[in-house]
Amino acid sequence: MKKIVFALFFLIFFANVSYAQGYQVPKREFRAAWIQCVNGQFQNIGTQKMQQTLTYQLDELQKDGANAIIFQVRPACDALYPSKLEPWSHFLTGQQGKAPSPYWDPLQWMIDECHKRGMELHAWINPYRAKSKSAYVLASNHICKQHPERAFEYDGLMVLNPALQENRDYICTIVEDILKRYDVDGLHIDDYFYPYPVAGISIPDDAQFEANPQGFSNKGDWRRHQVNLLIEQLNSTIHRVKPWVKFGVSPFGIYRNQKNDPRGSKTNGLQNYDDLYADVLLWIEKGWIDYNVPQLYWEMGHRAADYTELIRWWSQHASGRPLYIGEDIERTVKNADPQNPKSHQLPAKMQLHQDNPTVQGTVLWYAKVAVDNIGNYGSSLRQIYWRYPALQPLMPHIDDCAPKKVRKLKVINMGQQKVLFWTAPKFKRWDDKAHKYVIYCFKKGEDYQINDPSHIVAVTNENFYEIPYSMEAGKYVYLVTALDRMQNESKAVKKKVKL
């Protein structure tokens, strides 16, 4: 039986490889995975086990070609890091307010582990959710214990009231604390704004709206205004504290249905604008977010929310900022490609990414499923779609000036090992400073095209590169470039090497 199962996976994998022939791996691409805690995967498993689990996931994702991790650090007004403002999360220790033992800081640990693998770390917070539906006791310093009047109950959840300025200030204080204490590369929020609607249950804000409509006659417009104020304030807070930290939002995959708005998609599902009160297109138009990751978790051919329709719609309407696509791995590999029933949908979806050039990356839902290699998804990434290293997409609205070239590039023989060394370029400001380096390798006679990612052998924050022992004897040319915080790339410096 095991032989039959292996043979089937073998055939499916190579059918997908055949179908993906000709795929052009881009040089710049956001390749990320979400690592969540609200599913309880880390709850009370202990420090050692959690570190082992995360290490394995990061190692496998690095092999797959990932260059960023979105790590959930504030699930319900509690923290997976030591905080004087909020209690330790019950999703970490099983008891809210209880510190992990042996003691550690999961956020700092993840930053260190991601950075040494060349990955960005984006801290993922849930701004409004104050308590999940799980049965647990709130710690005495939790916001709902300190200020119960600032939250409301909805279908078993506790939610910070979006219409209160003190809640917006509180959320931004939490974010500012994270940014000042941690070297994160991004700050990320997902799709939870006003709570997902439940039939027969109303949000308890009628009295508040009537008492202070703020010039709005429509409650939906009033609620959207409250969320808009938070997004604008978050953007201002993040870039005031650290201009280089990217603010990303991952909304539900449908903005509006066309039957409700001519601008909407040809879909028939729940809507960000009408049901969650999230006007994502406004945030992009106003420049309040740095990247957008709509959660397109459906399959191609889905009756209510067709993946093909939605990726094209977001490509047309959300291109004012980098657009990445939130992908559900399980749905992708469990459904056949409508145009090629012998293959699951990964090849066709990746081709759609290439056919829509405003799409600049992918975020995987979720890390463990990719690592488990369901449907050979992870193998396909590392052997086809993410087989070469990728730089992060550019963000010229934050910084578009490249750093200066590296200096004093040389080769040093250290016994049998040859090592490239260089000196960092000079700088005056944060946006001039080299943050990482890219090393390219070319055989003698090859055209020195640094736009071709197949020649990238390393992206590193070190100022040296050990040339592998496994290199064949011959003459090579190495090029080294500098990257700043926003991955603007300097001109290349060349060094000939004979092995």
CSV table of C-alpha atoms in Angstrom, one decimal:
chain,number,residue,atom,x,y,z
A,1,MET,CA,0.0,0.0,0.0
A,2,LYS,CA,2.8,2.4,0.9
A,3,LYS,CA,4.4,1.8,-2.5
A,4,ILE,CA,1.2,2.6,-4.3
A,5,VAL,CA,0.7,5.9,-2.3
A,6,PHE,CA,4.4,6.9,-3.0
A,7,ALA,CA,3.9,6.1,-6.7
A,8,LEU,CA,0.8,8.3,-6.8
A,9,PHE,CA,2.6,11.2,-5.2
A,10,PHE,CA,5.5,10.7,-7.5
A,11,LEU,CA,3.2,10.9,-10.6
A,12,ILE,CA,1.3,13.9,-9.3
A,13,PHE,CA,4.5,15.8,-8.5
A,14,PHE,CA,6.0,15.2,-11.9
A,15,ALA,CA,2.7,16.0,-13.6
A,16,ASN,CA,2.9,19.4,-11.8
A,17,VAL,CA,6.6,19.8,-12.7
A,18,SER,CA,5.7,19.2,-16.4
A,19,TYR,CA,2.8,21.6,-16.3
A,20,ALA,CA,5.1,24.3,-14.7
A,21,GLN,CA,7.8,24.2,-17.3
A,22,GLY,CA,8.8,27.6,-18.4
A,23,TYR,CA,7.9,29.3,-15.1
A,24,GLN,CA,10.1,32.4,-14.7
A,25,VAL,CA,11.3,32.8,-11.1
A,26,PRO,CA,11.3,36.5,-10.3
A,27,LYS,CA,14.2,38.2,-8.7
A,28,ARG,CA,12.1,40.2,-6.3
A,29,GLU,CA,9.2,38.5,-4.5
A,30,PHE,CA,7.7,38.4,-1.1
A,31,ARG,CA,7.7,34.7,0.0
A,32,ALA,CA,6.1,34.4,3.4
A,33,ALA,CA,4.2,32.1,5.7
A,34,TRP,CA,1.9,32.8,8.6
A,35,ILE,CA,2.8,31.2,11.9
A,36,GLN,CA,-0.3,31.5,14.2
A,37,CYS,CA,-0.8,30.7,17.9
A,38,VAL,CA,-4.6,30.9,18.1
A,39,ASN,CA,-5.1,27.3,17.0
A,40,GLY,CA,-3.3,26.3,20.2
A,41,GLN,CA,-0.4,24.6,18.6
A,42,PHE,CA,2.0,26.1,21.1
A,43,GLN,CA,-0.2,26.2,24.1
A,44,ASN,CA,1.6,24.9,27.2
A,45,ILE,CA,4.0,22.6,25.2
A,46,GLY,CA,6.9,24.2,27.0
A,47,THR,CA,9.9,26.3,25.9
A,48,GLN,CA,12.0,23.5,24.5
A,49,LYS,CA,9.3,21.9,22.5
A,50,MET,CA,8.1,25.2,21.0
A,51,GLN,CA,11.6,26.1,20.0
A,52,GLN,CA,12.2,22.7,18.4
A,53,THR,CA,8.9,23.1,16.5
A,54,LEU,CA,9.7,26.6,15.3
A,55,THR,CA,13.3,25.7,14.4
A,56,TYR,CA,12.1,22.8,12.2
A,57,GLN,CA,9.5,24.9,10.5
A,58,LEU,CA,12.0,27.7,9.8
A,59,ASP,CA,14.6,25.3,8.5
A,60,GLU,CA,12.1,23.7,6.1
A,61,LEU,CA,10.7,27.0,5.0
A,62,GLN,CA,14.2,28.3,4.3
A,63,LYS,CA,14.8,25.3,2.1
A,64,ASP,CA,11.5,26.0,0.3
A,65,GLY,CA,12.8,29.5,-0.5
A,66,ALA,CA,10.8,31.6,2.0
A,67,ASN,CA,12.2,35.1,2.8
A,68,ALA,CA,9.7,36.3,5.4
A,69,ILE,CA,7.7,35.0,8.4
A,70,ILE,CA,4.5,36.6,9.7
A,71,PHE,CA,4.5,35.6,13.4
A,72,GLN,CA,1.4,36.1,15.6
A,73,VAL,CA,2.6,37.9,18.8
A,74,ARG,CA,-0.6,39.5,20.1
A,75,PRO,CA,-3.7,37.4,19.6
A,76,ALA,CA,-6.2,38.8,22.1
A,77,CYS,CA,-4.8,41.8,23.9
A,78,ASP,CA,-2.1,39.5,25.4
A,79,ALA,CA,1.5,38.9,24.3
A,80,LEU,CA,4.0,36.3,23.2
A,81,TYR,CA,6.7,38.6,24.5
A,82,PRO,CA,7.4,40.2,27.9
A,83,SER,CA,5.2,43.3,28.2
A,84,LYS,CA,4.5,45.8,30.9
A,85,LEU,CA,1.3,46.8,29.1
A,86,GLU,CA,-0.3,43.4,28.5
A,87,PRO,CA,-0.2,39.9,30.1
A,88,TRP,CA,1.5,36.8,28.7
A,89,SER,CA,-0.8,35.0,26.4
A,90,HIS,CA,-2.7,32.0,27.4
A,91,PHE,CA,-2.0,30.6,23.9
A,92,LEU,CA,1.6,30.3,25.1
A,93,THR,CA,1.5,29.0,28.7
A,94,GLY,CA,-2.2,27.9,29.0
A,95,GLN,CA,-2.8,30.6,31.6
A,96,GLN,CA,-3.0,34.2,30.8
A,97,GLY,CA,-0.5,36.3,32.7
A,98,LYS,CA,1.8,33.3,33.4
A,99,ALA,CA,5.3,33.6,32.2
A,100,PRO,CA,6.9,30.8,30.2
A,101,SER,CA,9.2,28.4,32.1
A,102,PRO,CA,12.1,28.1,31.4
A,103,TYR,CA,11.8,31.8,30.7
A,104,TRP,CA,12.3,33.1,27.1
A,105,ASP,CA,11.0,35.8,24.8
A,106,PRO,CA,9.4,34.1,21.7
A,107,LEU,CA,9.3,37.3,19.7
A,108,GLN,CA,13.0,38.1,20.2
A,109,TRP,CA,13.9,34.5,19.6
A,110,MET,CA,12.0,34.5,16.3
A,111,ILE,CA,13.6,37.7,15.2
A,112,ASP,CA,17.1,36.3,15.8
A,113,GLU,CA,16.3,33.0,14.1
A,114,CYS,CA,14.7,34.6,11.1
A,115,HIS,CA,17.4,37.1,10.6
A,116,LYS,CA,20.2,34.6,10.7
A,117,ARG,CA,18.3,32.7,7.9
A,118,GLY,CA,18.0,35.8,5.8
A,119,MET,CA,14.3,36.1,6.5
A,120,GLU,CA,12.3,39.1,7.5
A,121,LEU,CA,10.1,38.9,10.6
A,122,HIS,CA,6.8,40.7,10.6
A,123,ALA,CA,5.1,40.9,14.0
A,124,TRP,CA,1.4,40.0,13.6
A,125,ILE,CA,-1.1,41.6,16.0
A,126,ASN,CA,-4.9,41.5,16.3
A,127,PRO,CA,-5.8,45.0,17.2
A,128,TYR,CA,-9.4,44.7,18.4
A,129,ARG,CA,-9.9,41.1,19.7
A,130,ALA,CA,-9.7,41.2,23.4
A,131,LYS,CA,-10.7,37.7,24.2
A,132,SER,CA,-11.3,34.6,22.0
A,133,LYS,CA,-14.1,32.1,22.5
A,134,SER,CA,-11.8,29.8,24.4
A,135,ALA,CA,-12.6,29.3,28.0
A,136,TYR,CA,-9.9,30.9,30.1
A,137,VAL,CA,-9.6,33.5,32.9
A,138,LEU,CA,-8.4,37.0,32.1
A,139,ALA,CA,-5.3,38.2,33.9
A,140,SER,CA,-5.8,41.1,36.4
A,141,ASN,CA,-3.8,43.5,34.1
A,142,HIS,CA,-5.8,42.6,31.0
A,143,ILE,CA,-7.5,45.6,29.3
A,144,CYS,CA,-11.0,44.1,29.8
A,145,LYS,CA,-10.3,43.8,33.5
A,146,GLN,CA,-8.8,47.3,33.8
A,147,HIS,CA,-11.4,49.0,31.5
A,148,PRO,CA,-14.4,46.7,30.9
A,149,GLU,CA,-16.4,49.7,29.5
A,150,ARG,CA,-14.1,49.9,26.5
A,151,ALA,CA,-15.0,46.5,25.1
A,152,PHE,CA,-18.2,44.7,24.0
A,153,GLU,CA,-19.2,41.1,23.9
A,154,TYR,CA,-20.2,39.5,20.6
A,155,ASP,CA,-21.0,35.9,20.0
A,156,GLY,CA,-18.6,34.7,22.8
A,157,LEU,CA,-15.8,37.2,21.8
A,158,MET,CA,-14.7,40.3,23.7
A,159,VAL,CA,-13.9,43.1,21.2
A,160,LEU,CA,-12.3,46.5,21.9
A,161,ASN,CA,-14.8,49.1,20.7
A,162,PRO,CA,-13.4,50.5,17.5
A,163,ALA,CA,-15.4,53.8,18.0
A,164,LEU,CA,-13.4,54.8,21.1
A,165,GLN,CA,-10.3,57.0,20.6
A,166,GLU,CA,-8.8,55.7,23.8
A,167,ASN,CA,-8.8,52.2,22.2
A,168,ARG,CA,-7.0,53.5,19.1
A,169,ASP,CA,-4.5,55.2,21.3
A,170,TYR,CA,-4.0,52.0,23.4
A,171,ILE,CA,-3.4,49.9,20.3
A,172,CYS,CA,-0.9,52.4,18.9
A,173,THR,CA,0.9,52.4,22.3
A,174,ILE,CA,1.2,48.6,22.1
A,175,VAL,CA,2.6,48.9,18.6
A,176,GLU,CA,5.1,51.7,19.5
A,177,ASP,CA,6.3,49.5,22.4
A,178,ILE,CA,7.0,46.6,20.1
A,179,LEU,CA,8.8,48.8,17.6
A,180,LYS,CA,11.0,50.5,20.1
A,181,ARG,CA,12.1,47.2,21.7
A,182,TYR,CA,12.3,44.9,18.8
A,183,ASP,CA,14.0,44.9,15.4
A,184,VAL,CA,11.0,43.8,13.4
A,185,ASP,CA,10.8,44.3,9.7
A,186,GLY,CA,7.1,44.6,9.5
A,187,LEU,CA,3.9,45.2,11.5
A,188,HIS,CA,1.0,43.0,10.3
A,189,ILE,CA,-2.7,42.9,11.0
A,190,ASP,CA,-5.2,40.5,9.6
A,191,ASP,CA,-8.9,40.4,8.7
A,192,TYR,CA,-10.5,41.0,12.1
A,193,PHE,CA,-11.9,44.5,12.3
A,194,TYR,CA,-15.6,44.8,13.4
A,195,PRO,CA,-16.5,41.1,14.2
A,196,TYR,CA,-17.6,38.7,11.5
A,197,PRO,CA,-21.5,38.9,11.5
A,198,VAL,CA,-23.5,36.2,13.1
A,199,ALA,CA,-27.2,35.9,12.2
A,200,GLY,CA,-29.5,37.3,14.8
A,201,ILE,CA,-26.7,39.1,16.8
A,202,SER,CA,-26.2,42.8,16.6
A,203,ILE,CA,-23.2,44.8,17.5
A,204,PRO,CA,-24.1,46.7,20.7
A,205,ASP,CA,-23.3,50.3,19.5
A,206,ASP,CA,-26.7,51.8,18.7
A,207,ALA,CA,-26.6,54.1,21.7
A,208,GLN,CA,-23.1,55.3,21.0
A,209,PHE,CA,-23.9,56.0,17.3
A,210,GLU,CA,-27.1,58.0,18.2
A,211,ALA,CA,-25.2,59.9,20.9
A,212,ASN,CA,-22.3,60.9,18.6
A,213,PRO,CA,-22.8,60.1,14.9
A,214,GLN,CA,-19.9,62.4,14.0
A,215,GLY,CA,-21.7,63.8,11.0
A,216,PHE,CA,-22.7,60.4,9.6
A,217,SER,CA,-26.4,59.5,8.9
A,218,ASN,CA,-25.5,55.8,8.0
A,219,LYS,CA,-24.2,53.6,10.8
A,220,GLY,CA,-22.1,51.5,8.3
A,221,ASP,CA,-20.3,54.7,7.1
A,222,TRP,CA,-19.8,55.6,10.8
A,223,ARG,CA,-18.2,52.3,11.6
A,224,ARG,CA,-15.9,52.4,8.6
A,225,HIS,CA,-14.8,55.8,9.7
A,226,GLN,CA,-13.7,54.4,13.1
A,227,VAL,CA,-11.6,51.7,11.4
A,228,ASN,CA,-10.2,54.2,9.0
A,229,LEU,CA,-9.0,56.4,11.9
A,230,LEU,CA,-7.2,53.4,13.4
A,231,ILE,CA,-5.4,52.5,10.1
A,232,GLU,CA,-4.3,56.1,9.6
A,233,GLN,CA,-3.1,56.4,13.2
A,234,LEU,CA,-1.3,53.0,13.0
A,235,ASN,CA,0.5,54.1,9.8
A,236,SER,CA,1.5,57.4,11.4
A,237,THR,CA,2.8,55.7,14.6
A,238,ILE,CA,4.8,53.0,12.8
A,239,HIS,CA,6.6,55.4,10.4
A,240,ARG,CA,7.2,58.0,13.1
A,241,VAL,CA,9.0,55.4,15.3
A,242,LYS,CA,10.8,53.4,12.6
A,243,PRO,CA,10.3,54.7,9.0
A,244,TRP,CA,11.6,51.4,7.5
A,245,VAL,CA,9.1,49.1,9.2
A,246,LYS,CA,6.4,47.9,6.7
A,247,PHE,CA,2.8,48.1,7.7
A,248,GLY,CA,0.8,45.3,6.1
A,249,VAL,CA,-2.8,44.3,6.2
A,250,SER,CA,-4.3,40.9,5.2
A,251,PRO,CA,-8.1,41.5,4.6
A,252,PHE,CA,-10.8,39.1,3.8
A,253,GLY,CA,-10.6,38.2,0.1
A,254,ILE,CA,-13.7,40.0,-1.2
A,255,TYR,CA,-13.9,43.8,-1.0
A,256,ARG,CA,-17.4,44.1,-2.4
A,257,ASN,CA,-19.7,42.1,-4.6
A,258,GLN,CA,-20.5,43.7,-8.0
A,259,LYS,CA,-24.2,43.5,-7.3
A,260,ASN,CA,-23.6,46.0,-4.5
A,261,ASP,CA,-20.9,48.1,-6.1
A,262,PRO,CA,-20.0,48.5,-9.8
A,263,ARG,CA,-16.4,48.4,-8.7
A,264,GLY,CA,-16.9,45.1,-7.0
A,265,SER,CA,-15.8,41.6,-8.0
A,266,LYS,CA,-18.1,39.0,-9.7
A,267,THR,CA,-18.6,37.2,-6.5
A,268,ASN,CA,-21.3,36.4,-4.0
A,269,GLY,CA,-19.9,36.3,-0.5
A,270,LEU,CA,-19.2,38.2,2.7
A,271,GLN,CA,-17.7,41.7,2.1
A,272,ASN,CA,-14.9,43.7,3.8
A,273,TYR,CA,-16.7,47.0,3.1
A,274,ASP,CA,-20.2,46.1,4.2
A,275,ASP,CA,-19.8,43.3,6.8
A,276,LEU,CA,-16.4,44.0,8.5
A,277,TYR,CA,-16.4,47.8,7.9
A,278,ALA,CA,-13.0,47.7,6.3
A,279,ASP,CA,-12.5,50.0,3.3
A,280,VAL,CA,-9.2,48.5,2.1
A,281,LEU,CA,-9.2,50.4,-1.2
A,282,LEU,CA,-9.4,53.7,0.7
A,283,TRP,CA,-6.4,52.7,2.8
A,284,ILE,CA,-4.4,51.9,-0.4
A,285,GLU,CA,-5.5,55.1,-2.1
A,286,LYS,CA,-4.5,57.2,1.0
A,287,GLY,CA,-1.2,55.5,1.3
A,288,TRP,CA,-1.9,54.3,4.8
A,289,ILE,CA,-0.6,50.8,4.3
A,290,ASP,CA,2.7,49.5,2.8
A,291,TYR,CA,1.5,46.2,1.5
A,292,ASN,CA,-1.8,44.3,1.0
A,293,VAL,CA,-2.4,40.5,1.4
A,294,PRO,CA,-6.0,39.7,0.5
A,295,GLN,CA,-6.8,36.2,1.7
A,296,LEU,CA,-7.8,34.4,-1.5
A,297,TYR,CA,-8.3,31.1,0.2
A,298,TRP,CA,-10.8,29.7,-2.3
A,299,GLU,CA,-10.1,27.4,-5.3
A,300,MET,CA,-10.3,28.2,-9.0
A,301,GLY,CA,-13.9,27.6,-10.1
A,302,HIS,CA,-15.4,28.3,-6.6
A,303,ARG,CA,-19.0,29.3,-7.3
A,304,ALA,CA,-19.3,32.2,-4.8
A,305,ALA,CA,-15.7,33.4,-4.8
A,306,ASP,CA,-13.7,32.2,-7.8
A,307,TYR,CA,-9.9,32.5,-7.3
A,308,THR,CA,-9.3,33.5,-10.9
A,309,GLU,CA,-11.8,36.3,-10.7
A,310,LEU,CA,-10.5,37.6,-7.4
A,311,ILE,CA,-6.8,37.6,-8.2
A,312,ARG,CA,-7.5,39.6,-11.4
A,313,TRP,CA,-9.8,42.0,-9.5
A,314,TRP,CA,-7.2,42.7,-6.8
A,315,SER,CA,-4.5,43.1,-9.4
A,316,GLN,CA,-6.6,45.8,-11.1
A,317,HIS,CA,-7.8,47.6,-7.9
A,318,ALA,CA,-5.1,47.3,-5.3
A,319,SER,CA,-1.9,48.0,-7.2
A,320,GLY,CA,-1.1,51.3,-5.5
A,321,ARG,CA,0.9,49.4,-3.0
A,322,PRO,CA,2.7,46.0,-3.3
A,323,LEU,CA,0.1,43.2,-3.6
A,324,TYR,CA,0.8,39.8,-2.2
A,325,ILE,CA,-1.7,36.9,-2.3
A,326,GLY,CA,-2.8,34.9,0.8
A,327,GLU,CA,-2.9,31.3,-0.3
A,328,ASP,CA,-4.7,28.4,1.4
A,329,ILE,CA,-2.4,25.4,0.7
A,330,GLU,CA,-4.9,22.7,1.5
A,331,ARG,CA,-7.5,24.0,-0.8
A,332,THR,CA,-4.9,24.5,-3.5
A,333,VAL,CA,-3.7,20.9,-3.5
A,334,LYS,CA,-7.1,19.2,-2.8
A,335,ASN,CA,-8.7,20.7,-5.9
A,336,ALA,CA,-7.9,19.8,-9.5
A,337,ASP,CA,-7.1,22.5,-12.1
A,338,PRO,CA,-10.3,22.9,-14.1
A,339,GLN,CA,-8.1,23.1,-17.3
A,340,ASN,CA,-5.8,20.2,-16.4
A,341,PRO,CA,-7.5,17.6,-14.2
A,342,LYS,CA,-4.3,15.6,-13.8
A,343,SER,CA,-2.8,18.4,-11.7
A,344,HIS,CA,-3.8,20.2,-8.6
A,345,GLN,CA,-4.2,24.0,-8.7
A,346,LEU,CA,-0.7,25.2,-7.6
A,347,PRO,CA,0.8,25.4,-11.2
A,348,ALA,CA,-2.2,27.3,-12.5
A,349,LYS,CA,-2.3,29.7,-9.6
A,350,MET,CA,1.4,30.5,-9.8
A,351,GLN,CA,0.9,31.1,-13.5
A,352,LEU,CA,-1.9,33.6,-12.7
A,353,HIS,CA,0.6,35.4,-10.4
A,354,GLN,CA,2.9,35.8,-13.3
A,355,ASP,CA,0.1,36.8,-15.7
A,356,ASN,CA,-0.8,39.7,-13.3
A,357,PRO,CA,2.4,41.7,-12.8
A,358,THR,CA,1.0,43.7,-9.9
A,359,VAL,CA,1.2,40.5,-7.8
A,360,GLN,CA,4.5,40.6,-6.1
A,361,GLY,CA,4.4,37.8,-3.7
A,362,THR,CA,2.7,35.0,-1.8
A,363,VAL,CA,1.9,34.4,1.9
A,364,LEU,CA,1.1,30.8,2.8
A,365,TRP,CA,-1.7,29.7,5.1
A,366,TYR,CA,-0.1,28.3,7.0
A,367,ALA,CA,3.5,27.4,7.8
A,368,LYS,CA,2.9,23.9,9.2
A,369,VAL,CA,1.0,22.8,6.2
A,370,ALA,CA,3.8,23.9,3.9
A,371,VAL,CA,6.3,22.1,6.1
A,372,ASP,CA,4.2,19.0,6.1
A,373,ASN,CA,4.5,19.1,2.3
A,374,ILE,CA,0.9,18.3,1.6
A,375,GLY,CA,0.4,17.5,-2.1
A,376,ASN,CA,4.1,18.1,-2.6
A,377,TYR,CA,3.4,21.9,-2.1
A,378,GLY,CA,6.7,22.5,-0.3
A,379,SER,CA,8.7,20.4,-2.8
A,380,SER,CA,7.2,22.3,-5.7
A,381,LEU,CA,8.3,25.6,-4.1
A,382,ARG,CA,11.9,24.6,-3.5
A,383,GLN,CA,12.3,22.8,-6.9
A,384,ILE,CA,10.3,25.1,-9.2
A,385,TYR,CA,8.6,28.3,-8.0
A,386,TRP,CA,11.0,29.5,-5.2
A,387,ARG,CA,14.1,27.6,-6.3
A,388,TYR,CA,16.3,30.7,-6.5
A,389,PRO,CA,16.8,33.3,-3.7
A,390,ALA,CA,14.6,36.4,-4.0
A,391,LEU,CA,15.0,40.0,-2.9
A,392,GLN,CA,12.1,41.8,-1.3
A,393,PRO,CA,9.8,43.9,-3.5
A,394,LEU,CA,10.8,47.5,-3.7
A,395,MET,CA,8.8,50.1,-1.7
A,396,PRO,CA,9.8,53.5,-3.3
A,397,HIS,CA,7.1,55.3,-1.3
A,398,ILE,CA,9.3,54.7,1.8
A,399,ASP,CA,12.8,54.9,0.2
A,400,ASP,CA,14.0,54.6,-3.4
A,401,CYS,CA,17.7,55.5,-3.1
A,402,ALA,CA,20.2,52.7,-3.3
A,403,PRO,CA,23.2,52.6,-1.0
A,404,LYS,CA,26.7,53.1,-2.3
A,405,LYS,CA,28.9,50.2,-3.5
A,406,VAL,CA,30.8,47.9,-1.2
A,407,ARG,CA,34.4,48.8,-0.8
A,408,LYS,CA,37.7,46.9,-0.8
A,409,LEU,CA,36.3,43.6,-2.2
A,410,LYS,CA,39.1,41.0,-2.1
A,411,VAL,CA,39.7,37.2,-2.0
A,412,ILE,CA,41.7,35.8,0.9
A,413,ASN,CA,43.1,32.2,0.9
A,414,MET,CA,42.5,30.7,4.3
A,415,GLY,CA,44.2,27.3,3.9
A,416,GLN,CA,42.2,25.5,1.3
A,417,GLN,CA,39.2,27.8,1.8
A,418,LYS,CA,38.8,31.0,-0.4
A,419,VAL,CA,36.8,33.7,1.2
A,420,LEU,CA,35.4,36.9,-0.3
A,421,PHE,CA,35.7,39.9,2.1
A,422,TRP,CA,34.5,43.5,1.6
A,423,THR,CA,33.9,46.7,3.6
A,424,ALA,CA,30.5,48.2,4.0
A,425,PRO,CA,29.8,51.4,2.1
A,426,LYS,CA,29.8,54.7,3.9
A,427,PHE,CA,26.5,56.2,5.0
A,428,LYS,CA,24.9,59.2,6.7
A,429,ARG,CA,21.3,58.1,7.4
A,430,TRP,CA,19.3,54.9,7.9
A,431,ASP,CA,18.2,54.9,4.3
A,432,ASP,CA,21.9,55.0,3.1
A,433,LYS,CA,23.1,52.2,5.3
A,434,ALA,CA,23.9,48.8,3.9
A,435,HIS,CA,21.7,46.2,5.7
A,436,LYS,CA,22.5,43.1,3.6
A,437,TYR,CA,24.6,42.0,0.7
A,438,VAL,CA,23.9,39.9,-2.5
A,439,ILE,CA,26.6,37.6,-3.9
A,440,TYR,CA,26.3,36.6,-7.6
A,441,CYS,CA,28.5,34.0,-9.3
A,442,PHE,CA,29.2,33.7,-13.0
A,443,LYS,CA,31.3,31.3,-15.0
A,444,LYS,CA,33.9,32.6,-17.3
A,445,GLY,CA,32.3,34.0,-20.5
A,446,GLU,CA,28.8,34.3,-19.0
A,447,ASP,CA,27.0,37.7,-19.3
A,448,TYR,CA,27.0,39.5,-16.0
A,449,GLN,CA,23.2,39.9,-15.7
A,450,ILE,CA,22.3,40.6,-12.0
A,451,ASN,CA,18.6,40.6,-13.0
A,452,ASP,CA,18.8,36.8,-13.3
A,453,PRO,CA,18.2,35.3,-9.9
A,454,SER,CA,19.7,32.0,-10.9
A,455,HIS,CA,23.2,33.5,-10.4
A,456,ILE,CA,22.4,34.6,-6.7
A,457,VAL,CA,24.4,32.3,-4.4
A,458,ALA,CA,23.8,34.2,-1.2
A,459,VAL,CA,21.9,37.0,0.5
A,460,THR,CA,23.7,37.7,3.8
A,461,ASN,CA,24.1,40.4,6.5
A,462,GLU,CA,27.8,39.4,6.9
A,463,ASN,CA,30.6,41.1,5.1
A,464,PHE,CA,32.2,37.9,3.9
A,465,TYR,CA,31.3,34.9,1.8
A,466,GLU,CA,33.0,31.5,1.9
A,467,ILE,CA,33.3,30.0,-1.6
A,468,PRO,CA,32.1,26.4,-1.4
A,469,TYR,CA,34.6,23.6,-1.5
A,470,SER,CA,32.2,21.9,-4.0
A,471,MET,CA,32.8,24.4,-6.8
A,472,GLU,CA,34.4,22.9,-9.9
A,473,ALA,CA,37.9,24.1,-10.8
A,474,GLY,CA,37.9,27.0,-13.2
A,475,LYS,CA,37.6,30.7,-13.5
A,476,TYR,CA,34.7,32.6,-12.0
A,477,VAL,CA,33.5,36.1,-11.5
A,478,TYR,CA,31.8,37.1,-8.3
A,479,LEU,CA,29.7,40.3,-8.0
A,480,VAL,CA,28.7,41.8,-4.7
A,481,THR,CA,26.0,44.4,-4.2
A,482,ALA,CA,24.7,46.2,-1.1
A,483,LEU,CA,21.0,46.3,0.0
A,484,ASP,CA,19.6,48.9,2.3
A,485,ARG,CA,16.6,48.4,4.7
A,486,MET,CA,14.1,48.6,1.8
A,487,GLN,CA,16.2,46.3,-0.4
A,488,ASN,CA,17.3,49.0,-2.8
A,489,GLU,CA,20.4,47.5,-4.5
A,490,SER,CA,23.7,49.2,-5.1
A,491,LYS,CA,25.8,48.9,-8.2
A,492,ALA,CA,27.9,45.8,-8.3
A,493,VAL,CA,31.6,45.3,-7.5
A,494,LYS,CA,33.4,42.6,-9.4
A,495,LYS,CA,36.1,40.1,-8.4
A,496,LYS,CA,37.7,37.4,-10.5
A,497,VAL,CA,38.4,34.1,-8.7
A,498,LYS,CA,40.3,31.1,-9.9
A,499,LEU,CA,39.6,27.8,-8.3
